[in-house]
Coordinates of C-alpha atoms (C1' of nucleotides) in Angstrom, one line a residue:
Chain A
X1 CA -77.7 -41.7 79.2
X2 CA -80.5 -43.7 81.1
X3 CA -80.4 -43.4 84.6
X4 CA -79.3 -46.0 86.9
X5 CA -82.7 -47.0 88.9
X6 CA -80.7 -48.5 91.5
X7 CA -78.7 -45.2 92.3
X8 CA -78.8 -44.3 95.8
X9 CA -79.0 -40.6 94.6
X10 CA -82.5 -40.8 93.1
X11 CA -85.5 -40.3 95.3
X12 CA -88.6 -42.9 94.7
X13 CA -91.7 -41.4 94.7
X14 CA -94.4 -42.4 97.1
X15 CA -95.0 -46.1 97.1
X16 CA -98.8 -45.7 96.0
X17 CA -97.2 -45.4 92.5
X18 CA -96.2 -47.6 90.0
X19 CA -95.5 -48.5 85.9
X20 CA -96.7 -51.7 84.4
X21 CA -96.1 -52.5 80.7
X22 CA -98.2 -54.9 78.7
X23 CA -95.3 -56.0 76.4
X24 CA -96.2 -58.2 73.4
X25 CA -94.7 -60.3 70.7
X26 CA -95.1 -62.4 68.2
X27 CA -93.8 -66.0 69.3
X28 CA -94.1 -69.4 67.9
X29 CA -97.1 -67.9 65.4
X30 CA -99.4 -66.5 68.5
X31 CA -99.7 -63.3 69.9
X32 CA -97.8 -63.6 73.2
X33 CA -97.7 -61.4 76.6
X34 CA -94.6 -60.9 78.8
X35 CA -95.4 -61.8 82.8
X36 CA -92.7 -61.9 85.6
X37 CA -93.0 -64.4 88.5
X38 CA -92.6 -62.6 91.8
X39 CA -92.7 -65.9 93.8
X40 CA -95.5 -64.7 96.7
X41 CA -97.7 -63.2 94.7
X42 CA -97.6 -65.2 91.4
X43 CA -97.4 -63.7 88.1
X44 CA -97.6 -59.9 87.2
X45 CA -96.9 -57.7 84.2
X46 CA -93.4 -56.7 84.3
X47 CA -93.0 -52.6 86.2
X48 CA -91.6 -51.1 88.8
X49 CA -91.8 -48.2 90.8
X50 CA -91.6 -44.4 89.1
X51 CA -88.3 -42.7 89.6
X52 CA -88.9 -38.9 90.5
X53 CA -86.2 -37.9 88.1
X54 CA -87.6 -40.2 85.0
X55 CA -90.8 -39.1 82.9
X56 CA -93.2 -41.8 82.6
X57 CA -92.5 -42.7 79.6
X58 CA -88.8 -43.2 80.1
X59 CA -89.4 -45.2 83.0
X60 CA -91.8 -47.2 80.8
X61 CA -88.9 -47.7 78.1
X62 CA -86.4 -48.5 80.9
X63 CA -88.5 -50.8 82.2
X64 CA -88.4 -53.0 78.6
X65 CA -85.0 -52.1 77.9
X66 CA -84.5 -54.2 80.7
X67 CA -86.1 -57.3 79.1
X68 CA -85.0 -57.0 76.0
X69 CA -81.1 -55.6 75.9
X70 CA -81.2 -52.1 73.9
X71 CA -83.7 -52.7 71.8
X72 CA -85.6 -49.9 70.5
X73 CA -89.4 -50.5 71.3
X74 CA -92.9 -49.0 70.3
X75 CA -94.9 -47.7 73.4
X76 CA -97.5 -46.3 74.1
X77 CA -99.4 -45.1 77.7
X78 CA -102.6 -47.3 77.8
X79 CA -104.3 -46.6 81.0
X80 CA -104.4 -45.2 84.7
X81 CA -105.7 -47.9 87.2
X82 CA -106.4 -46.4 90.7
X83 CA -108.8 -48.9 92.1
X84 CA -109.2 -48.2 96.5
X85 CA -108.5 -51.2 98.0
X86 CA -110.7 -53.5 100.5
X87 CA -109.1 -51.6 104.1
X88 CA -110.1 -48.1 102.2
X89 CA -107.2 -46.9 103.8
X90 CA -104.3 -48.0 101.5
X91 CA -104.5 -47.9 97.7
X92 CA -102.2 -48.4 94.5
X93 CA -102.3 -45.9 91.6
X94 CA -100.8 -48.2 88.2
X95 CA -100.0 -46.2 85.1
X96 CA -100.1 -48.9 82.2
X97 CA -98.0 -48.6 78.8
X98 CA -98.5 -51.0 76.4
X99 CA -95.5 -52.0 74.3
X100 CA -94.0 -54.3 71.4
X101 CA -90.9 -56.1 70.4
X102 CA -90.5 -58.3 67.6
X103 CA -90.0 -62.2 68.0
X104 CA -86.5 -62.3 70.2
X105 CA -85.2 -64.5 72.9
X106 CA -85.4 -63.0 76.5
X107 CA -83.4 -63.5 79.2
X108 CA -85.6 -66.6 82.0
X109 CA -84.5 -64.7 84.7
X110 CA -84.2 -60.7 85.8
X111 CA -82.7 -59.8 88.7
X112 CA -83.7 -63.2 90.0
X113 CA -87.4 -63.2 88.5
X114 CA -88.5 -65.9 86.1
X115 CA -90.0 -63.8 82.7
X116 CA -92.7 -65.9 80.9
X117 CA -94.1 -65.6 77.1
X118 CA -98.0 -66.3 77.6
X119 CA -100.4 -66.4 74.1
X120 CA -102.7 -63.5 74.7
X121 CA -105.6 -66.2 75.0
X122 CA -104.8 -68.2 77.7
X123 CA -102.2 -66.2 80.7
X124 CA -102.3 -67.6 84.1
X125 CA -104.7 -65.7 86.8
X126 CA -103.1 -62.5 87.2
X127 CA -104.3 -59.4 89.6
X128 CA -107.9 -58.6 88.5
X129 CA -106.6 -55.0 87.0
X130 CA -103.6 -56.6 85.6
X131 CA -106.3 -59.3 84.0
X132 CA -108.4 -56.8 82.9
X133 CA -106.1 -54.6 80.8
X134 CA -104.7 -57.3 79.0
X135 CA -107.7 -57.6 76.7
X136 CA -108.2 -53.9 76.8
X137 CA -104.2 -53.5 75.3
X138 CA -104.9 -56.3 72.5
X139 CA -108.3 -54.0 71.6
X140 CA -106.2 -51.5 70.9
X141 CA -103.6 -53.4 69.2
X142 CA -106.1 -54.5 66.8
X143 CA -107.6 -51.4 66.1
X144 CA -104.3 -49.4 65.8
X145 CA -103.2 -52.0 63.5
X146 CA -106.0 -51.3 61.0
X147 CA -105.1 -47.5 60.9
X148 CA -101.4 -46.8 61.4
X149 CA -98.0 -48.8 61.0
X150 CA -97.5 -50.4 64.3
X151 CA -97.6 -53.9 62.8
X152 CA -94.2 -53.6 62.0
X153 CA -92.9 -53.0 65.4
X154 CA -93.6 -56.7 65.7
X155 CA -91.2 -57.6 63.2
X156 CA -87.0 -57.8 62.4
X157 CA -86.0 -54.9 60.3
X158 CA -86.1 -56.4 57.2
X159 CA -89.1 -58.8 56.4
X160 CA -91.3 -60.3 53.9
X161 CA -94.7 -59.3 52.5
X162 CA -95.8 -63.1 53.9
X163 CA -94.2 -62.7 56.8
X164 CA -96.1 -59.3 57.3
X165 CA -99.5 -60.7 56.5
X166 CA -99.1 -63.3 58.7
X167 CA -98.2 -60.5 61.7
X168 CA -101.4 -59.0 60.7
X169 CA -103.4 -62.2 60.8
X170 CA -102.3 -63.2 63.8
X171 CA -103.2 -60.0 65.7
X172 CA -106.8 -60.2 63.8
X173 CA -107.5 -63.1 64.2
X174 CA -108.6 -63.9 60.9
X175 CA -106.8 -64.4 57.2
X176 CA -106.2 -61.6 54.9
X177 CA -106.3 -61.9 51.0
X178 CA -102.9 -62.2 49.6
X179 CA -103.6 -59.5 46.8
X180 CA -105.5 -57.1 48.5
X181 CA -103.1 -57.4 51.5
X182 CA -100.0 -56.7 49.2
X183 CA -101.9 -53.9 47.2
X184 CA -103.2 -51.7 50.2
X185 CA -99.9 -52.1 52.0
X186 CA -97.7 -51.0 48.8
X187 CA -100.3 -48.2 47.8
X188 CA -100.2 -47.1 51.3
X189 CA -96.3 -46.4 50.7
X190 CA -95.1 -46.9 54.1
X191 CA -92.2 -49.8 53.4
X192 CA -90.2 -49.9 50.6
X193 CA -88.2 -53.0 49.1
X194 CA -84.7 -53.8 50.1
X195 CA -82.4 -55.1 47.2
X196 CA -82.1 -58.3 49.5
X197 CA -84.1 -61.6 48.8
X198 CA -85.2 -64.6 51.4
X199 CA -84.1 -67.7 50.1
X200 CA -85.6 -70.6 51.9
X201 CA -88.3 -73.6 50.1
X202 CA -90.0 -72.4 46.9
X203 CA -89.1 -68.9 45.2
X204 CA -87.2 -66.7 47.2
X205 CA -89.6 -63.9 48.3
X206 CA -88.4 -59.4 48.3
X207 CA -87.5 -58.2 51.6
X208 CA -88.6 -55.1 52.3
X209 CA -88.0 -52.6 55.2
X210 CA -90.4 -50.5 56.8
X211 CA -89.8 -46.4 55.8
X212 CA -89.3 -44.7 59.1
X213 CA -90.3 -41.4 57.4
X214 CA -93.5 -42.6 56.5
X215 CA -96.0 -40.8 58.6
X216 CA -96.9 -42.4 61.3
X217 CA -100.8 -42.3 61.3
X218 CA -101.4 -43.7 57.7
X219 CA -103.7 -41.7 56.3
X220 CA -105.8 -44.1 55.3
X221 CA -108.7 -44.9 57.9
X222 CA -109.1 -48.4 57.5
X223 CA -105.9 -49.8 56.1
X224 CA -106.8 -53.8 56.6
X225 CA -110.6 -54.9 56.4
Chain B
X1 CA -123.7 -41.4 98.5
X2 CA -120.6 -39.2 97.3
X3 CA -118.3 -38.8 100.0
X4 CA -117.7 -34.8 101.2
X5 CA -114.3 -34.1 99.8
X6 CA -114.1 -31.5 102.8
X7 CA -114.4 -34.0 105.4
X8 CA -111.8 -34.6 108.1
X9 CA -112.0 -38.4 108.2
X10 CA -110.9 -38.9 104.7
X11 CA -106.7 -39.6 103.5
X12 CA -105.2 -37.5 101.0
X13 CA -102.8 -39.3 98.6
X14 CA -99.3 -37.2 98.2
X15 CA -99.7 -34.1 96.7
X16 CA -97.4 -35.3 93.5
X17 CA -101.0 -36.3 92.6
X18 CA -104.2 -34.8 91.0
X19 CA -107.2 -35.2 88.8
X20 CA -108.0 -32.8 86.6
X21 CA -111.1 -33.1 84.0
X22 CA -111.2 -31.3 80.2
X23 CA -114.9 -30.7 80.3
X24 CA -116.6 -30.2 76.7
X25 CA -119.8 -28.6 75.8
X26 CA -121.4 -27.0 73.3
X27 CA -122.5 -23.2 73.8
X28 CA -123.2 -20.8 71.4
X29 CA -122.5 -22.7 68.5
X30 CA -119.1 -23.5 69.5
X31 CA -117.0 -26.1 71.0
X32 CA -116.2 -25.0 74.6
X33 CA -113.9 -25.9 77.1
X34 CA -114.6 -25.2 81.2
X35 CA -111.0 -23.5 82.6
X36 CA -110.9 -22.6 86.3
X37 CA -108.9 -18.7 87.5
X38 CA -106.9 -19.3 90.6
X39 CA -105.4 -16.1 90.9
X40 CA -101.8 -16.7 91.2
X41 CA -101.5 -19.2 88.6
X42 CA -103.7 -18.1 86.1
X43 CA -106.3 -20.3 84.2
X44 CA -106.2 -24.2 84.9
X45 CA -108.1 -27.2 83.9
X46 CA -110.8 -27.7 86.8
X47 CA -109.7 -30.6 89.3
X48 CA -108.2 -31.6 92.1
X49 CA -106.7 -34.0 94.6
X50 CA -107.1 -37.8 94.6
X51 CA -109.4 -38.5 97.7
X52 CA -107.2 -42.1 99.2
X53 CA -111.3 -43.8 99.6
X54 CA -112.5 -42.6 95.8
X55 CA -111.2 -43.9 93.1
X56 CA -109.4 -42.2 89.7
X57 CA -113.6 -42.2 87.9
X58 CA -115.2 -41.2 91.5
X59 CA -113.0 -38.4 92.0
X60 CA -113.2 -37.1 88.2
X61 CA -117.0 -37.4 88.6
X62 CA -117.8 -35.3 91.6
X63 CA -115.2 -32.8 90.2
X64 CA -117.7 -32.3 87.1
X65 CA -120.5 -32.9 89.4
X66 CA -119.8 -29.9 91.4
X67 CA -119.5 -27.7 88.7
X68 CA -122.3 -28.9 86.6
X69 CA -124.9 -29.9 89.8
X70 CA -126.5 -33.2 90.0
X71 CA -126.0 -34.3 86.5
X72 CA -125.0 -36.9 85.0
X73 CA -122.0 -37.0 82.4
X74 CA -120.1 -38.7 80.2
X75 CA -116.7 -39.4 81.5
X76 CA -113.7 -41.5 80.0
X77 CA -109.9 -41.1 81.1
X78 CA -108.0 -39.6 78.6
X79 CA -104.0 -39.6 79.8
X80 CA -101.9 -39.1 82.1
X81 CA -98.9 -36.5 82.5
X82 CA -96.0 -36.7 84.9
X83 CA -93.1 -34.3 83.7
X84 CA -90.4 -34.0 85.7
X85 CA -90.5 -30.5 86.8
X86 CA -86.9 -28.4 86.4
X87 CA -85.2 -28.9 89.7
X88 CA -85.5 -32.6 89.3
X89 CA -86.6 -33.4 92.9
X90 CA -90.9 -32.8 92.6
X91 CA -93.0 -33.5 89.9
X92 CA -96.8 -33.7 89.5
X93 CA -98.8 -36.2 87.9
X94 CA -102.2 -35.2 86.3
X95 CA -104.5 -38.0 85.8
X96 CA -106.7 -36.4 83.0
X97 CA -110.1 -37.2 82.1
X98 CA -112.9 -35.8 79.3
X99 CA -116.1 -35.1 80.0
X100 CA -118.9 -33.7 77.6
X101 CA -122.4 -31.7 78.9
X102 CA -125.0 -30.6 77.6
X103 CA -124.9 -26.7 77.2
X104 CA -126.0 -25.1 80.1
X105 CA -125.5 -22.6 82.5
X106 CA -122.7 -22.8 85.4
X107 CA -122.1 -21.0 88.5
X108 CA -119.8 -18.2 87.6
X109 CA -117.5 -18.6 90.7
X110 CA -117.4 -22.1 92.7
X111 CA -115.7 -22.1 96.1
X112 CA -114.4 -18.4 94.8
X113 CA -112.6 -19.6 91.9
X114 CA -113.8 -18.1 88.7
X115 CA -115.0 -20.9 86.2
X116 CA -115.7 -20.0 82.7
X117 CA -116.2 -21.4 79.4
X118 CA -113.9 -20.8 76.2
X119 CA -113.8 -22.0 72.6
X120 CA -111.7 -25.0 71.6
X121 CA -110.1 -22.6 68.9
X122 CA -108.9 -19.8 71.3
X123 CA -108.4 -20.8 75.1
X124 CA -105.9 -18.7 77.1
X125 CA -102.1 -19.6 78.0
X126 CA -102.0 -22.6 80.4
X127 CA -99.9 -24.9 81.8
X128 CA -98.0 -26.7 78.5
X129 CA -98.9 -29.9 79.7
X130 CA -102.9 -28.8 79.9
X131 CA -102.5 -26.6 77.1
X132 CA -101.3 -30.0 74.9
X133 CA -103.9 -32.2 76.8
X134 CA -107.4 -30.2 74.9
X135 CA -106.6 -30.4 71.5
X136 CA -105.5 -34.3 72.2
X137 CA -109.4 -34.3 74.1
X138 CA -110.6 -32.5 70.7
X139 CA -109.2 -35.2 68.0
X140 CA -110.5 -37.8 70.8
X141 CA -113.9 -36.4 70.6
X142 CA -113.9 -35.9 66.5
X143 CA -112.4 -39.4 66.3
X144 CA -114.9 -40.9 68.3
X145 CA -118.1 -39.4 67.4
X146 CA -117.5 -40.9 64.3
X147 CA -118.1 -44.7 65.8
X148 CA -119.9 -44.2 68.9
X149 CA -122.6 -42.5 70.0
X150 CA -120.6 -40.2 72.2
X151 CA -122.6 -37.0 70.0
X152 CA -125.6 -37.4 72.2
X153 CA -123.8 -36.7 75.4
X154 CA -124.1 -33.0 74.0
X155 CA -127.3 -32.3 74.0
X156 CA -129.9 -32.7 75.9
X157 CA -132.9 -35.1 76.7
X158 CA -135.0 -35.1 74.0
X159 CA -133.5 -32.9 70.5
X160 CA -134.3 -33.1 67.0
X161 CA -132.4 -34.2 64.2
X162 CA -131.3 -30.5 62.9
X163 CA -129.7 -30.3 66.7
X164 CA -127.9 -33.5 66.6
X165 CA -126.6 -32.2 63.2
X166 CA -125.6 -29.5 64.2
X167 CA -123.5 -31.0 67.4
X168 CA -122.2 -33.2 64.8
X169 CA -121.0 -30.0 62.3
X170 CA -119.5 -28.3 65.6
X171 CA -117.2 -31.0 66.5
X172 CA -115.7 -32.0 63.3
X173 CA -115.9 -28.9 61.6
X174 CA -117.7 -29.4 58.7
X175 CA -121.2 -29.3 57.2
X176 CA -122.9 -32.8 56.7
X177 CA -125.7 -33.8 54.4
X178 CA -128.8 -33.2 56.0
X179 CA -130.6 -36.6 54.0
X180 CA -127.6 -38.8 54.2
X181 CA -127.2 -37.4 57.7
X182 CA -130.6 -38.7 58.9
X183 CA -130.6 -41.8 57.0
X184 CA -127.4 -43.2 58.9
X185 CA -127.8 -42.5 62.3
X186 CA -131.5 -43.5 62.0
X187 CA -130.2 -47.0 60.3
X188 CA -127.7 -46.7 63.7
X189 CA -130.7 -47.2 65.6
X190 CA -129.3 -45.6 68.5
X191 CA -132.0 -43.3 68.8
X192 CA -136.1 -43.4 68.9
X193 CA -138.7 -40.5 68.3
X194 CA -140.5 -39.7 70.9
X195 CA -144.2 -38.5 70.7
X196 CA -143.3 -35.1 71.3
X197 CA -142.6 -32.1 68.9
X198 CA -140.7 -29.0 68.9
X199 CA -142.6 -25.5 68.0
X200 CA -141.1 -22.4 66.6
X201 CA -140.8 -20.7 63.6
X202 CA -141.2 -23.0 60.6
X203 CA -142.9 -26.6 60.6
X204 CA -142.3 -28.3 63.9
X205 CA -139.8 -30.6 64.4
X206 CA -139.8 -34.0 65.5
X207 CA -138.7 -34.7 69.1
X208 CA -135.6 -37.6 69.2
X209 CA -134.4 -39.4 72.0
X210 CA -131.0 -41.4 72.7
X211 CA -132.1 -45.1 73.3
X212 CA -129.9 -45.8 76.5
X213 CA -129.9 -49.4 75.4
X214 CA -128.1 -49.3 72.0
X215 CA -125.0 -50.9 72.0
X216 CA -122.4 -48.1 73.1
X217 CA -119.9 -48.8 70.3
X218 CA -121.9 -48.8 67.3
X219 CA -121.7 -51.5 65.4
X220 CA -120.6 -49.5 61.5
X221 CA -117.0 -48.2 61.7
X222 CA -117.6 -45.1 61.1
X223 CA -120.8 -43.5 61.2
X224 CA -120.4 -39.9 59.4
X225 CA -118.4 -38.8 56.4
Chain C
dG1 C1' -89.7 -82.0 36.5
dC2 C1' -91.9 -81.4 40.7
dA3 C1' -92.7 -79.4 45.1
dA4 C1' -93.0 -75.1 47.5
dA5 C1' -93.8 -70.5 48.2
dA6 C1' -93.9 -65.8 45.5
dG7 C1' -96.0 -62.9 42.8
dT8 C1' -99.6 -60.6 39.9
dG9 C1' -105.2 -58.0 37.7
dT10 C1' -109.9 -57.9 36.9
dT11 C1' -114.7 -58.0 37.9
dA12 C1' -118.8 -57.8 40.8
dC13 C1' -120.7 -55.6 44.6
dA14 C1' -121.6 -52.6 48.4
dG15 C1' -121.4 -48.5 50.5
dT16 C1' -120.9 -43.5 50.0
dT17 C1' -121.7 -39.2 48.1
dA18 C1' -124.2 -35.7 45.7
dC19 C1' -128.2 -33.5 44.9
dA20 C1' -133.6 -30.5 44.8
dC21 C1' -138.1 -30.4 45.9
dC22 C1' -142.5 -30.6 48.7
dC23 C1' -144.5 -30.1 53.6
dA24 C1' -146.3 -28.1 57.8
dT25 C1' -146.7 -24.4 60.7
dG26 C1' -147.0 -19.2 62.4
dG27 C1' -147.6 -14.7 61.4
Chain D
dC1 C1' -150.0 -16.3 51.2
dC2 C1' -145.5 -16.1 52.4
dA3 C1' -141.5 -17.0 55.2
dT4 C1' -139.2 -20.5 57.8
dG5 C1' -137.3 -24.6 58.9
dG6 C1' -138.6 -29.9 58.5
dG7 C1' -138.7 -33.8 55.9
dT8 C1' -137.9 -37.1 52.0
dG9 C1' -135.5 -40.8 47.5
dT10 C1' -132.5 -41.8 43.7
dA11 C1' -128.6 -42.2 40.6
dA12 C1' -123.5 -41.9 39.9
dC13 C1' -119.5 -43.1 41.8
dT14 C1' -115.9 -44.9 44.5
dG15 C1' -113.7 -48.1 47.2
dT16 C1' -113.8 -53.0 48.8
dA17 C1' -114.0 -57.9 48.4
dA18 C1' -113.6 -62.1 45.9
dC19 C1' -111.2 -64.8 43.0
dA20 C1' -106.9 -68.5 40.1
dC21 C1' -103.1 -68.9 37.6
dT22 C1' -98.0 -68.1 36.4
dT23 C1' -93.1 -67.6 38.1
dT24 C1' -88.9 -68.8 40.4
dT25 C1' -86.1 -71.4 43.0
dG26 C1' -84.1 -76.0 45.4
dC27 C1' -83.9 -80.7 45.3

DNA sequence: GCAAAAGTGTTACAGTTACACCCATGG
DNA sequence: CCATGGGTGTAACTGTAACACTTTTGC
């Protein structure tokens, strides 16, 4: 079904164009960012050129497939960088997607690349764009969190109400109240509990499972304070 | 200071690529969008191609500029398209921005392309990916005029408080409070009176101005009901 | 039986909404 | 003096935030 990119039978598009994805996870309790090492030029967000027979977004979603197997992923088109270059001759148009995956193990190397978890707080220097739109994509992670149900893209399938408060409260940055978390999350209907249980130290906790028919804009404005 | 799109000296980028700009304003108590006749293909989103020496925000800009004259507008990028056309071998991708203006009047034909305004509510068939692209730019605008101060972009200079209420009623289509109206964007702080009034029938009305140095992003969440 | 994590309600407070009358001007 | 739009404060209510103890399991 997805195209092959390296088919001789698809025409690139000009080279002035290309996909990056900011691709985050939750690893090792932070909030990490996926970069590639392209010896020469150091690290870069992981992209590639855009295929003249693949929409954007597919190209996007190909793009992480790549990382993480067959994965289904959240993504989302986060900006158009265009900046003219220094010779004013020669420039490079990047259409940005922003994207998430829950906690997995990645391949080290792609195609011969070395692929690089970095915490959202402290990534190598990168290309001043690729820098810049790093913060901007957490911005929006933290906003969209508050109002619609991409937290859970961040997590396995099945998961507890800890381990979902803790997703939260690592992307804000700050701690939640237990109560009010669980309450606002469970009013706002959008997971439902498995008849599965964690066992582990203490009392095993309900694992619940996110409802994909939930709408996915919660209606609720402000679903986390 | 703004390069001559015309002139000889200046690279196009490929023609898979062009700007085009949904351009809001208020006029005649309604929400208006600006769409642009060329003949053959019926009503368009006004734009054009990428200039190689401008970049994405240039380019947008002097395409509102020459429609609206020297003024100044707000400007943000709002997404960008790139469908795969049917016969699989060209495709186009729009890089579309939003711009807001005061209500005024604009040249009827520019470079002899007819340019008129039409409401939000009832705009003419178009091109399915501009068609889908305004009433994304619409629940943009109502979404953030809620938590920035994006309302006085609108109107112009100086305005009074019925005014700005009124811009405010237009885009989210409802009717505000006049008190609880004026006491929250005056605890905003993001605008000042000036010493001015405005005569007509009735008392006269105080004279308000935007303070250009308010934070752009004001601080409460969500500044109307 | 104790250590560890899960689970559960209520009260105080803050922010939001609803609402009606007097004021200044022009004709 | 009247018509027109401008300007002002308070009380009820709703949603949010703060808070501590009991329960279930494994060892």
């Amino acid at each position: 079904m997805v195209n092959d990119p390296m088919s001789l039978s698809h025409k690139f598009l000009p080279d002035c164009l290309e996909i990056r994805v900011v691709l985050f996870t939750i690893h090792q309790g932070h909030l990490q960012v996926l970069l590639v090492s392209n010896q020469e030029n150091g690290w870069q967000l992981p992209g590639g050129k855009i295929l003249a027979n693949l929409s954007l977004e597919k190209t996007a979603a190909d793009c992480v497939r790549k990382i993480t197997g067959e994965r289904q992923t959240y993504l989302e088109q986060l900006y158009t960088y265009g900046d003219v270059s220094n010779d004013k001759e020669t420039r490079l148009i990047s259409i940005i997607y922003f994207a998430l995956i829950p906690d997995a193990t990645i391949p080290q190397t792609i195609d011969g690349f070395e692929h690089k978890w970095f915490p959202v707080s402290t990534f190598p220097v990168i290309e001043p764009a690729q820098a810049e739109v790093i913060p901007y994509a957490l911005r929006r992670l933290r906003y969209k969190i508050e109002y619609s149900a991409v937290g859970f893209e961040l997590l396995p399938a099945v998961f507890t109400l800890t381990d979902l408060q803790h997703t939260y409260e690592i992307i804000l940055g700050e701690s939640l109240d237990k109560r009010n978390f669980r309450r606002r999350i469970l009013e706002a209907g959008v997971i439902e509990p498995t008849s599965a249980r964690k066992q582990g130290e203490g009392r095993p906790a309900q694992l619940f499972r996110y409802r994909p028919d939930a709408v996915a804009e919660v209606k609720a404005r402000r679903l986390f304070p």
